[in-house]
PDB file of C-alpha atoms in Angstrom:
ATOM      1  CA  UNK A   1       0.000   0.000   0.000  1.00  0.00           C
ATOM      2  CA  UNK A   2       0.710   3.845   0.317  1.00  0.00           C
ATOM      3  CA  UNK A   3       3.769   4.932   2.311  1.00  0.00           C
ATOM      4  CA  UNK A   4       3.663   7.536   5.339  1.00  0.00           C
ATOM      5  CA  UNK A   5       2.024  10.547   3.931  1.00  0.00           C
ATOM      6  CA  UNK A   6       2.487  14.002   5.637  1.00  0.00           C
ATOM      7  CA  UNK A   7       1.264  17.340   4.951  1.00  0.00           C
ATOM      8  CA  UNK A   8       2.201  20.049   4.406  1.00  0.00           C
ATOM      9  CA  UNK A   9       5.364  19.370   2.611  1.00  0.00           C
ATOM     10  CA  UNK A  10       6.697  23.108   2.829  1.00  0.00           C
ATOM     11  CA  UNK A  11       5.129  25.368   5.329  1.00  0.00           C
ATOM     12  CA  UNK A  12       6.127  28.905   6.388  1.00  0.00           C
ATOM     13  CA  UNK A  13       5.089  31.015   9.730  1.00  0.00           C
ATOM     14  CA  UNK A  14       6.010  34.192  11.463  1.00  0.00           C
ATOM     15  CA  UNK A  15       7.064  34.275  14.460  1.00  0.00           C
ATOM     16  CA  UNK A  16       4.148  33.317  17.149  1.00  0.00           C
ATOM     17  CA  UNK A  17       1.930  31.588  15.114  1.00  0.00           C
ATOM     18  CA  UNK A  18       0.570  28.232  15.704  1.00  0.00           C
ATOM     19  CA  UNK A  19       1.115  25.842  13.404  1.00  0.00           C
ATOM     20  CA  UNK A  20      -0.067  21.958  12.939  1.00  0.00           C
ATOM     21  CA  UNK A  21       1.890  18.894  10.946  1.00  0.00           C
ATOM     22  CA  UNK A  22      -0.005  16.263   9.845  1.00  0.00           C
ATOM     23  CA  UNK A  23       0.833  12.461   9.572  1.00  0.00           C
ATOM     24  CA  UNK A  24      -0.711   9.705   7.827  1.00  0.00           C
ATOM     25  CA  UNK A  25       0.842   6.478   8.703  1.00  0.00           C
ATOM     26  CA  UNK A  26       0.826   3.472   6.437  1.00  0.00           C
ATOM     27  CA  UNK A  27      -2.368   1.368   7.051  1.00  0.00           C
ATOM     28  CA  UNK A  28      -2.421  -1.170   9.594  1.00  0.00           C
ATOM     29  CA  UNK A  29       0.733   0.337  11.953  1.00  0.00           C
ATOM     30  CA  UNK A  30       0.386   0.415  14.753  1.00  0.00           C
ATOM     31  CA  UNK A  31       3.323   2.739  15.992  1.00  0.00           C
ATOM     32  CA  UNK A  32       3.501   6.034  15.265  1.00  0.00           C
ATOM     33  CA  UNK A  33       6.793   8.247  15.923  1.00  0.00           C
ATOM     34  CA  UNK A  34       7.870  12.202  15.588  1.00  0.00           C
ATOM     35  CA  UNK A  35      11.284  13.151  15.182  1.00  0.00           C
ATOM     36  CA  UNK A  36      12.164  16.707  14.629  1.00  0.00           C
ATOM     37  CA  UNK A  37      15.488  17.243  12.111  1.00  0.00           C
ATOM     38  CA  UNK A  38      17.625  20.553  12.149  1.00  0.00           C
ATOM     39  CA  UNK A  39      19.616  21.032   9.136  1.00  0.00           C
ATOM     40  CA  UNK A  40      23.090  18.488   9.250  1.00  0.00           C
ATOM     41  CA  UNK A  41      21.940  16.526  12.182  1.00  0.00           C
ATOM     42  CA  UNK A  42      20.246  13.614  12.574  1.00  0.00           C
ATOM     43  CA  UNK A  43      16.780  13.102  13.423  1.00  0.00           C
ATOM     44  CA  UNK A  44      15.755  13.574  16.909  1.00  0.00           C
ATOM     45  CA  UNK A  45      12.842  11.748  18.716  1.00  0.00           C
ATOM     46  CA  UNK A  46      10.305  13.946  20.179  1.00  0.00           C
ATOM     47  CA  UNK A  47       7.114  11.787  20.851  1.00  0.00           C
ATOM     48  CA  UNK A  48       6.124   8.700  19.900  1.00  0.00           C
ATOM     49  CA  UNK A  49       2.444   6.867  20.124  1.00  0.00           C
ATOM     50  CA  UNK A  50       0.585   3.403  20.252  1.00  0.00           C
ATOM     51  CA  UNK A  51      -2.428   3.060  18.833  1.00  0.00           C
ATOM     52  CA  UNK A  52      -3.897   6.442  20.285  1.00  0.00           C
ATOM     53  CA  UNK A  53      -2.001   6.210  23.347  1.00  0.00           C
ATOM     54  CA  UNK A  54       1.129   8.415  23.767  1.00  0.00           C
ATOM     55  CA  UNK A  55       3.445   6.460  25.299  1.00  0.00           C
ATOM     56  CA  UNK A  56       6.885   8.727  25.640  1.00  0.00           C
ATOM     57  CA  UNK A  57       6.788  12.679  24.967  1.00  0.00           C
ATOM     58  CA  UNK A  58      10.185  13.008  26.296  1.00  0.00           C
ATOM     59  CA  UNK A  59      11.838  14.632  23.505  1.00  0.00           C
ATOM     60  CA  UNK A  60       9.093  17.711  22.542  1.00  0.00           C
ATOM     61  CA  UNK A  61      11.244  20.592  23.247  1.00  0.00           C
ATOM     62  CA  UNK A  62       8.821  22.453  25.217  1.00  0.00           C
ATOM     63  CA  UNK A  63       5.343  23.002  26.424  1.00  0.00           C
ATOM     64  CA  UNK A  64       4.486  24.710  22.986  1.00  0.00           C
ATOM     65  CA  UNK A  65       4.393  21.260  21.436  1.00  0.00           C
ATOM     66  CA  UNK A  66       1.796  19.201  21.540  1.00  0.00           C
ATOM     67  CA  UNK A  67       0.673  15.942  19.801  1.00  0.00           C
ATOM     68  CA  UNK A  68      -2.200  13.719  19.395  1.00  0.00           C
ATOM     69  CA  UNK A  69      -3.398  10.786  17.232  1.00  0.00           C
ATOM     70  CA  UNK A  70      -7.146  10.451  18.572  1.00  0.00           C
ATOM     71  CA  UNK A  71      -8.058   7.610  16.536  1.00  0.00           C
ATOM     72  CA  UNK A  72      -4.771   5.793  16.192  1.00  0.00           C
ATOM     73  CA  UNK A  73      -3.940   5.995  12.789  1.00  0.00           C
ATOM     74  CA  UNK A  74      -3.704   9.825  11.887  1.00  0.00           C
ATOM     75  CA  UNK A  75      -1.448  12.175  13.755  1.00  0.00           C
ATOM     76  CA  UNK A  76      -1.223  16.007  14.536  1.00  0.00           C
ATOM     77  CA  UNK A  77       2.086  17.870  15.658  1.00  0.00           C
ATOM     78  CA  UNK A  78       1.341  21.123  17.328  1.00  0.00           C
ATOM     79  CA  UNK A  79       3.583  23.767  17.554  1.00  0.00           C
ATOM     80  CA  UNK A  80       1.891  27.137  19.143  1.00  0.00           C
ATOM     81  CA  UNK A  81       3.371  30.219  19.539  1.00  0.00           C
ATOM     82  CA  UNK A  82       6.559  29.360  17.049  1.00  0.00           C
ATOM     83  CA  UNK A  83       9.990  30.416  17.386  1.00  0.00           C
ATOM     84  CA  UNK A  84      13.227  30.882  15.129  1.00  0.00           C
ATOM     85  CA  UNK A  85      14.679  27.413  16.549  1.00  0.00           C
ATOM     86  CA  UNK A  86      11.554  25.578  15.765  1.00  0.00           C
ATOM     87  CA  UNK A  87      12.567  26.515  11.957  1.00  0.00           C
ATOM     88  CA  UNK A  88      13.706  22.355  11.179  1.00  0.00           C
ATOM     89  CA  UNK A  89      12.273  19.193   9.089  1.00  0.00           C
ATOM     90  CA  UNK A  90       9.180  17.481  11.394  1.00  0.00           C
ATOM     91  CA  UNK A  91       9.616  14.046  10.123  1.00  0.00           C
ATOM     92  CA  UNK A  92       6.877  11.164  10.622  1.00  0.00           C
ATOM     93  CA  UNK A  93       7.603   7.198  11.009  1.00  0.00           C
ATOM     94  CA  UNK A  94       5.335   4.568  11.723  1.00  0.00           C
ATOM     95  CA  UNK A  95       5.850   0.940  12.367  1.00  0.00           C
ATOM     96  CA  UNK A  96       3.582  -2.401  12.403  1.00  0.00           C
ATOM     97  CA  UNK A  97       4.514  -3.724  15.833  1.00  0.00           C
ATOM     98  CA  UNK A  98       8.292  -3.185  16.571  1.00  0.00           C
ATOM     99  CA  UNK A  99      11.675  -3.097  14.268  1.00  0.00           C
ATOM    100  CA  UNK A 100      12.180  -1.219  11.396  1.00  0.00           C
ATOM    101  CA  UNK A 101      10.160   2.076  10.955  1.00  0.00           C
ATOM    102  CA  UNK A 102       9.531   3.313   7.979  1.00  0.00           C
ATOM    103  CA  UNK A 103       9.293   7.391   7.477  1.00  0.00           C
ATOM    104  CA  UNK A 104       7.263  10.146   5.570  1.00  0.00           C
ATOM    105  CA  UNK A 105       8.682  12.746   3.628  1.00  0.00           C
ATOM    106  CA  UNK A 106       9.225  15.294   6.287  1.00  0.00           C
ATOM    107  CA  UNK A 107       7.259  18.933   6.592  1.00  0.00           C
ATOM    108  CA  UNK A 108      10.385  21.914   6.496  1.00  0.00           C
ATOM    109  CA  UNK A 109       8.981  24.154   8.840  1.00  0.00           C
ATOM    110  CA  UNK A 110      10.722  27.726   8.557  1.00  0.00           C
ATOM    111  CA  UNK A 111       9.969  30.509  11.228  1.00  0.00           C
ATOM    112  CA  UNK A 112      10.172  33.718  10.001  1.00  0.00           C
TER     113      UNK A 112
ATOM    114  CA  UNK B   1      20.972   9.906  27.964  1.00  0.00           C
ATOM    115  CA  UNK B   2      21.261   6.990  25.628  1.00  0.00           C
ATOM    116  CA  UNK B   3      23.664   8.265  22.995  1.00  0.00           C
ATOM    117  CA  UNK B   4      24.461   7.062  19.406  1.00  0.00           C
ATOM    118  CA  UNK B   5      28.062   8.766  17.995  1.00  0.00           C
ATOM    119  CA  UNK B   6      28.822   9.166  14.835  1.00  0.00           C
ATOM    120  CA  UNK B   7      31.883  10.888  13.300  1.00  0.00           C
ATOM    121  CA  UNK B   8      30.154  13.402  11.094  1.00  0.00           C
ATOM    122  CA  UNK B   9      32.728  13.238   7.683  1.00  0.00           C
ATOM    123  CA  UNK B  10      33.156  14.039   5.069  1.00  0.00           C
ATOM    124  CA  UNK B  11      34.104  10.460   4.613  1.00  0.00           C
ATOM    125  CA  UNK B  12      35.660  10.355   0.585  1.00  0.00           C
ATOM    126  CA  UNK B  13      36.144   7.084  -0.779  1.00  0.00           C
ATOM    127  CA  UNK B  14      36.991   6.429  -4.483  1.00  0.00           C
ATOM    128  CA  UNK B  15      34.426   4.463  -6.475  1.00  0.00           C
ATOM    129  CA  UNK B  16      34.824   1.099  -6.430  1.00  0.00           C
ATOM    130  CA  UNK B  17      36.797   0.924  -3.591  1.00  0.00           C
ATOM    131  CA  UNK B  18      34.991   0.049   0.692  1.00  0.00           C
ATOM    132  CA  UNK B  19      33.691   2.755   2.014  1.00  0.00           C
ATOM    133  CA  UNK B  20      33.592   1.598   6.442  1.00  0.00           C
ATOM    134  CA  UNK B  21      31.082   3.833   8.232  1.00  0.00           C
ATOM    135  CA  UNK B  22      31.508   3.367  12.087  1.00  0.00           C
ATOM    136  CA  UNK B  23      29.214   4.223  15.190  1.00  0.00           C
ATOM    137  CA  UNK B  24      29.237   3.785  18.879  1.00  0.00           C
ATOM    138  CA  UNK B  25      26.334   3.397  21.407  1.00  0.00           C
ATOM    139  CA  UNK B  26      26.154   4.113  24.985  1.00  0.00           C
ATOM    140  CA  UNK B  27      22.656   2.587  26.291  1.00  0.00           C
ATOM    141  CA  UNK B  28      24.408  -1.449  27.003  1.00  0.00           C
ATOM    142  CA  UNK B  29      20.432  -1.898  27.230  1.00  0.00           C
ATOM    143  CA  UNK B  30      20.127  -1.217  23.505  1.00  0.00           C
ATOM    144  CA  UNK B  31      19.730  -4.687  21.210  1.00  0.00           C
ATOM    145  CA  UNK B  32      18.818  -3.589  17.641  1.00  0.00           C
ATOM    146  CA  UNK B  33      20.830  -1.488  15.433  1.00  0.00           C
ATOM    147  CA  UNK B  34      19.436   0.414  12.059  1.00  0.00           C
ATOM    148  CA  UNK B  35      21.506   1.818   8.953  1.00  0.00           C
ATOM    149  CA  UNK B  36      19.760   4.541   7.225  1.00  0.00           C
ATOM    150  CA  UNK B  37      20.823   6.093   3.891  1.00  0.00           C
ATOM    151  CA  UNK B  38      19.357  10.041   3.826  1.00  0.00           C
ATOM    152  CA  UNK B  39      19.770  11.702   0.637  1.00  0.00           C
ATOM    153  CA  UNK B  40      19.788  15.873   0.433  1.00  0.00           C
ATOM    154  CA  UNK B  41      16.241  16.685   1.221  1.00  0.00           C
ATOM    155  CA  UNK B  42      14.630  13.237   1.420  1.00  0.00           C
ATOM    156  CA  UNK B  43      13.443  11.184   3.913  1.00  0.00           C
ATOM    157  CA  UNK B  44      15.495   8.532   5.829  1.00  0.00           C
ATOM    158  CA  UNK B  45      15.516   4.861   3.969  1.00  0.00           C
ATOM    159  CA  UNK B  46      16.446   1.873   5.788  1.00  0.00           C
ATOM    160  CA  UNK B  47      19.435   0.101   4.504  1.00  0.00           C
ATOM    161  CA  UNK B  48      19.732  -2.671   6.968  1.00  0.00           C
ATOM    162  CA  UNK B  49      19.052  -3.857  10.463  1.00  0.00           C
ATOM    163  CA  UNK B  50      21.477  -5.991  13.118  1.00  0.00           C
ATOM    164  CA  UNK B  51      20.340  -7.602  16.518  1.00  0.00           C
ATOM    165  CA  UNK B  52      23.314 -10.432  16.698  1.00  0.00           C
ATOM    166  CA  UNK B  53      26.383  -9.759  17.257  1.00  0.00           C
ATOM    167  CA  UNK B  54      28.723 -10.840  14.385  1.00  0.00           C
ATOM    168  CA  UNK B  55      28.251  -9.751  10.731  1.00  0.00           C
ATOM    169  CA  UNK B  56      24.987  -9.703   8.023  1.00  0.00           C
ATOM    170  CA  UNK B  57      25.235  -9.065   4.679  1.00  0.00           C
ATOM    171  CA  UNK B  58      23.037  -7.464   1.945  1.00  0.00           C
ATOM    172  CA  UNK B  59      24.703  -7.708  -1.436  1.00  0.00           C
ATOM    173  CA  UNK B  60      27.231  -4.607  -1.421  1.00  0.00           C
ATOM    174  CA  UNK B  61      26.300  -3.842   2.102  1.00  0.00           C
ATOM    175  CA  UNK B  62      27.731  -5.589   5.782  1.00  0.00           C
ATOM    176  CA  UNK B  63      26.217  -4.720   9.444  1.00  0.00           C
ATOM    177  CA  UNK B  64      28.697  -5.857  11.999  1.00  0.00           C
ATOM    178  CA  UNK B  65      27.849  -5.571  15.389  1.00  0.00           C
ATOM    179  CA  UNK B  66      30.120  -6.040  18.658  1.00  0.00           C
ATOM    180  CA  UNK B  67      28.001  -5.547  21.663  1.00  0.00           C
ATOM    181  CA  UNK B  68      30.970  -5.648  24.197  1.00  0.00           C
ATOM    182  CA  UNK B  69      32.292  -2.534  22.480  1.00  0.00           C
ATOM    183  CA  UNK B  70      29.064  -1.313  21.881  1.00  0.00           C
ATOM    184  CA  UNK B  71      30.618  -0.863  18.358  1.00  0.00           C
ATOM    185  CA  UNK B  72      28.471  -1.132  15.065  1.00  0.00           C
ATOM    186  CA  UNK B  73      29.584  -0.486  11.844  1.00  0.00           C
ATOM    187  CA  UNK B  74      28.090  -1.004   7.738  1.00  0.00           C
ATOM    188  CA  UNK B  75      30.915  -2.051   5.092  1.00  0.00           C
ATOM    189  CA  UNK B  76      29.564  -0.600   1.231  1.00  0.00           C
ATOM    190  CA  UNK B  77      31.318  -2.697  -0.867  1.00  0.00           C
ATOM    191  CA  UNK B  78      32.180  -1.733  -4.720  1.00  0.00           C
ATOM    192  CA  UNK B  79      30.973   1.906  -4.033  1.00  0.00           C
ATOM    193  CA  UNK B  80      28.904   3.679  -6.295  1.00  0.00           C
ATOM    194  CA  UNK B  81      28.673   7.354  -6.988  1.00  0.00           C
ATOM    195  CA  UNK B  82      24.727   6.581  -5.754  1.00  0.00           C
ATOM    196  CA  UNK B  83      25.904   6.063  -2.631  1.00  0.00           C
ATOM    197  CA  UNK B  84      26.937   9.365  -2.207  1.00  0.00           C
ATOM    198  CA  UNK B  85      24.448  10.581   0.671  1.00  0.00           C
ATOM    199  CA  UNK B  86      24.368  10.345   4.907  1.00  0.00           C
ATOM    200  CA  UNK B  87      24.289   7.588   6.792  1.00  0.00           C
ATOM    201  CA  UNK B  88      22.433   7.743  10.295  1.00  0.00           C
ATOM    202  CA  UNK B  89      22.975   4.592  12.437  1.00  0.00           C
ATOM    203  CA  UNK B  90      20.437   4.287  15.433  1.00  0.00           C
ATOM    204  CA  UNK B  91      20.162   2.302  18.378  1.00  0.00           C
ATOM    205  CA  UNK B  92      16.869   0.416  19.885  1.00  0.00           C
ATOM    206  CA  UNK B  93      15.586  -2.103  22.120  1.00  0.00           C
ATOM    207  CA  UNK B  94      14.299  -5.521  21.192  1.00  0.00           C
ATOM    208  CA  UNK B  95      13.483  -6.351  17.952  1.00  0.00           C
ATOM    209  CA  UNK B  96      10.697  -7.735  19.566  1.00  0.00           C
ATOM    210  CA  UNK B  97       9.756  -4.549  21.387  1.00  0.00           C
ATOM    211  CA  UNK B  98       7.898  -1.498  20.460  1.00  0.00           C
ATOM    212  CA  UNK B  99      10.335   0.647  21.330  1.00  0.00           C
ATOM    213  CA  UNK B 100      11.841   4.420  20.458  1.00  0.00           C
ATOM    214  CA  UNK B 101      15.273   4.393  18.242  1.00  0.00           C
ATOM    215  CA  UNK B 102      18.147   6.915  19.208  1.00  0.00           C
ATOM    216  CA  UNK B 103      19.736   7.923  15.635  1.00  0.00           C
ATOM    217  CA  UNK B 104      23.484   9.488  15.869  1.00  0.00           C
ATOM    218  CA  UNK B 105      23.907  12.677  13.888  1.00  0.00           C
ATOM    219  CA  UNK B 106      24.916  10.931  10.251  1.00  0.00           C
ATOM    220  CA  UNK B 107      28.137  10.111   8.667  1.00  0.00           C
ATOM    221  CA  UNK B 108      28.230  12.698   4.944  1.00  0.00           C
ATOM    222  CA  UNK B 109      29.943  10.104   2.454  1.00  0.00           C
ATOM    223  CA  UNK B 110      31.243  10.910  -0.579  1.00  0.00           C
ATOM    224  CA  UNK B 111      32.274   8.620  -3.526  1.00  0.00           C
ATOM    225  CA  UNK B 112      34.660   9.907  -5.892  1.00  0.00           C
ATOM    226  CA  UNK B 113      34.442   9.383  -9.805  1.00  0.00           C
TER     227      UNK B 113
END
């Protein structure tokens, strides 16, 4: 089937607006993880979710990010009141039950 | 804080020749270990996955991992120009787990023509 969808590819705020990412994970996974990538690093892991349980939220950076995947299958990154260092790649992975995850092609965020 | 290193390169190798892309781990708790190829501007791809220590191989490509030095490392054999990109390695629990991945920053490699 599909791969992991997410919208919007390309998405540009000012400063202090809110801002949502959306994920669409490949049917039938049940895992769903957000990793946030600034430009020459590697990706790191800021929440992660099973079925529509959120299981670790260690990583989000702040209270200003939030996350939620209601039903278990679709997800929604919230970033509110954005910054400057927000400005990175949000990318999206999901995974059928444990091992390899496989990821979306990323939203670039860019904070104005 | 479970940490996955990764010298961050350039690597150059000429084409045709090995290119040996190297990472260490910290978490001793950590049993499955993930190469990812990450082209400018794409998305991560997984290359290959190790959970035993020793070596696997996938046509030009070798895992080895040596869980006493917490060492883990992918061979490219016969390098391409196509296999110019970065390579994140990342760290896990069981394979049988759901569990989070720690990736290290990414190793740029560059083939030569």
């Amino acid at each position: 089937g599909a791969g992991v969808s997410q919208s919007p590819r390309y998405k540009v705020a000012k400063r202090g607006q809110d801002v949502a990412l959306r994920c669409d994970p490949i049917s039938g996974h049940v895992s769903l993880f957000w990793y946030q990538q600034a430009l020459g690093q590697g990706p790191e892991f800021l929440t992660y979710f099973q079925n529509e349980a959120q299981l670790d939220k260690s990583g989000l950076p702040s209270d200003r990010f939030f996350a939620e995947r209601p039903e278990g299958s679709v997800s929604t990154l919230k970033i509110q009141r954005t910054q400057q260092e927000d400005s990175a790649v949000y990318l999206c992975a999901s995974r059928k039950n444990s091992g390899t995850q496989y990821f979306g092609p990323g939203t670039r965020l860019t904070v104005l | 804080q479970k940490e996955v290193e990764q010298n961050s390169g350039p690597l150059s190798v000429p084409e045709g020749a090995i290119a040996s892309l190297n990472c260490t781990y910290s978490d001793r708790g950590s049993q499955s270990f993930f190469w990812y190829r990450q082209y400018s501007g794409k998305s991560p791809e997984l290359i290959m996955f190790i959970y035993s220590n020793g070596d696997k191989e996938d046509g030009r490509f070798t895992a080895q991992l040596n869980k006493a030095s917490q060492y883990v490392s992918l061979l490219i054999r016969d390098s391409q120009p196509s296999d110019s990109a970065t390579y994140l390695c990342a760290g896990g629990g069981s394979m049988n787990r759901d569990d989070k991945i720690i990736f290290g920053k990414g190793t740029r490699l560059h083939i030569l023509p």
